[in-house]
Amino acid sequence: MSEQQPPSSGGIDWGSLREAALKAMEKAYVPYSKFPVGVAAIVTDGRIIAGCNVENASYGLTLCAECALVSTLHLTGGGQLVAFTCVDGDGNTLMPCGRCRQLLFEHAVPGMLLETVSGIRTIDEVLPDAFGPRTLSAYGER
Ligand code: THU
């Protein structure tokens, strides 16, 4: 496969992952935006984790679904994210917001796959030239 081609589905069971994201979406607490979001990911040890968005009367304190997912990742044993999907209240694929791409990047295996509105993409494609932990360690080594 040439580097120009999009990544394949990577042998991921995207159907099961979407099911987990849909189930999580139904638990979203969204009295303000009425825009429920559910996310799910496969971890390096094979487990599936999920998250939903939780809003707040102080709107800016809203927790995106990805925040819950990353917390659950650590709470349930750590590891890294291998594949990720995000759905809206209609079950349509949703792109993670910019902030959440950064959150995911920190906990992703290199080349983590995401289901996106334009097909399966890698984390590097949706957050090119990312700032991350390696940027900080390179600075510290000067
Ligand atoms: N939202 C997420 O949970 N994740 C995203 O990546 C995009 C946005 C939530 C935040 C807010 O509760 C609602 O969607 C509308 O912005």
Coordinates of C-alpha atoms and ligand atoms in Angstrom, one line a residue:
M1 CA 0.0 0.0 0.0
S2 CA 1.4 3.4 -0.9
E3 CA 1.5 6.2 1.6
Q4 CA -1.0 8.2 -0.4
Q5 CA -3.8 5.7 0.1
P6 CA -6.1 5.9 3.1
P7 CA -5.5 3.3 5.8
S8 CA -7.7 0.2 5.5
S9 CA -10.2 -0.6 8.2
G10 CA -7.3 -2.3 10.0
G11 CA -9.2 -5.4 10.9
I12 CA -11.2 -3.4 13.4
D13 CA -14.8 -4.4 14.2
W14 CA -16.2 -0.9 13.6
G15 CA -19.8 -2.2 13.9
S16 CA -19.2 -3.3 17.6
L17 CA -17.4 -0.1 18.3
R18 CA -20.2 2.0 16.9
E19 CA -22.7 0.0 19.0
A20 CA -20.7 0.9 22.2
A21 CA -20.6 4.6 21.1
L22 CA -24.4 4.6 20.5
K23 CA -25.0 3.0 23.9
A24 CA -22.8 5.7 25.6
M25 CA -24.5 8.5 23.6
E26 CA -27.9 7.5 25.1
K27 CA -26.4 8.4 28.6
A28 CA -25.3 11.9 27.6
Y29 CA -26.3 14.7 29.9
V30 CA -27.0 17.6 27.5
P31 CA -29.8 19.8 28.9
Y32 CA -28.3 22.9 27.2
S33 CA -27.1 22.0 23.7
K34 CA -29.5 18.9 23.4
F35 CA -26.6 17.5 21.3
P36 CA -25.7 14.1 22.7
V37 CA -22.3 12.6 21.8
G38 CA -21.1 9.1 22.4
V39 CA -17.6 7.8 21.8
A40 CA -15.9 4.4 22.0
A41 CA -12.4 3.1 21.5
I42 CA -10.5 -0.2 21.5
V43 CA -7.5 -0.3 23.8
T44 CA -4.2 -2.1 23.3
D45 CA -5.3 -5.0 25.5
G46 CA -8.5 -5.4 23.5
R47 CA -11.0 -3.9 25.9
I48 CA -13.7 -1.5 24.6
I49 CA -14.2 1.7 26.5
A50 CA -16.8 4.5 26.0
G51 CA -17.8 7.9 27.1
C52 CA -20.6 10.5 26.7
N53 CA -20.7 14.3 27.0
V54 CA -21.7 15.9 30.3
E55 CA -22.7 19.6 30.2
N56 CA -22.9 22.2 33.0
A57 CA -24.9 25.2 33.8
S58 CA -21.6 27.1 33.5
Y59 CA -21.5 26.2 29.8
G60 CA -17.7 26.4 29.4
L61 CA -17.3 23.6 31.9
T62 CA -18.9 21.1 29.6
L63 CA -17.0 17.8 29.4
C64 CA -16.8 16.4 25.9
A65 CA -17.4 12.7 25.6
E66 CA -13.7 12.2 24.9
C67 CA -12.9 13.5 28.4
A68 CA -14.9 10.6 29.9
L69 CA -13.3 8.1 27.6
V70 CA -9.8 9.2 28.5
S71 CA -10.6 9.1 32.2
T72 CA -12.1 5.6 31.8
L73 CA -9.0 4.5 29.9
H74 CA -6.9 5.2 33.0
L75 CA -9.6 4.1 35.5
T76 CA -9.9 0.7 33.9
G77 CA -6.3 -0.3 33.5
G78 CA -4.5 2.2 31.2
G79 CA -3.1 1.3 27.9
Q80 CA -3.3 3.1 24.6
L81 CA -6.1 3.7 22.1
V82 CA -6.0 1.6 18.9
A83 CA -9.2 2.6 17.2
F84 CA -11.9 5.3 18.0
T85 CA -15.3 6.3 16.8
C86 CA -17.7 9.2 17.7
V87 CA -21.4 9.5 17.0
D88 CA -24.0 12.2 17.4
G89 CA -27.6 11.8 18.6
D90 CA -28.7 10.5 15.2
G91 CA -26.0 7.9 15.2
N92 CA -24.1 9.7 12.5
T93 CA -20.3 9.7 12.6
L94 CA -19.0 12.9 14.2
M95 CA -15.5 14.4 14.0
P96 CA -14.0 14.9 17.4
C97 CA -13.5 18.6 18.1
G98 CA -10.0 20.1 17.9
R99 CA -9.4 20.0 21.7
C100 CA -10.4 16.3 21.8
R101 CA -8.1 15.4 18.9
Q102 CA -5.3 16.7 21.1
L103 CA -6.7 14.7 24.1
L104 CA -6.9 11.5 22.0
F105 CA -3.4 12.0 20.5
E106 CA -1.8 11.9 23.9
H107 CA -3.3 8.4 24.6
A108 CA -3.2 6.9 21.1
V109 CA -0.9 4.3 19.6
P110 CA 1.0 5.8 16.7
G111 CA -1.3 5.6 13.7
M112 CA -4.5 5.1 15.8
L113 CA -7.4 4.7 13.5
L114 CA -10.5 6.9 13.6
E115 CA -13.8 6.5 11.8
T116 CA -14.4 9.9 10.3
V117 CA -16.9 11.6 8.0
S118 CA -14.4 11.0 5.2
G119 CA -13.6 7.4 6.0
I120 CA -11.0 5.7 8.2
R121 CA -8.2 8.0 9.0
T122 CA -5.2 8.0 11.3
I123 CA -4.7 10.3 14.3
D124 CA -1.8 11.9 12.4
E125 CA -4.1 12.8 9.5
V126 CA -6.6 14.5 11.7
L127 CA -4.0 16.2 13.9
P128 CA -1.0 16.8 11.7
D129 CA 2.4 17.9 13.1
A130 CA 0.9 17.5 16.6
F131 CA 2.2 19.1 19.7
G132 CA 2.6 16.3 22.3
P133 CA 4.7 14.7 25.0
R134 CA 7.7 14.3 22.7
T135 CA 7.8 18.0 22.0
L136 CA 8.2 18.6 25.7
S137 CA 10.9 16.0 26.2
A138 CA 12.8 17.3 23.2
Y139 CA 12.8 20.7 24.8
G140 CA 14.0 19.3 28.1
E141 CA 17.0 17.6 26.5
R142 CA 18.5 20.8 25.2
Ligands
THU1 N1 -18.9 17.4 22.0 C1 -18.3 16.3 22.4 O1 -18.7 15.7 23.4 N2 -17.2 15.9 21.7 C2 -16.8 16.5 20.6 O2 -15.7 16.1 20.0 C3 -17.5 17.6 20.0 C4 -18.5 18.3 20.9 C5 -20.1 17.9 22.8 C6 -19.8 19.1 23.7 C7 -21.2 19.7 23.9 O3 -21.8 19.0 25.0 C8 -22.0 19.3 22.6 O4 -21.1 18.3 22.0 C9 -22.2 20.5 21.7 O5 -21.0 21.1 21.4

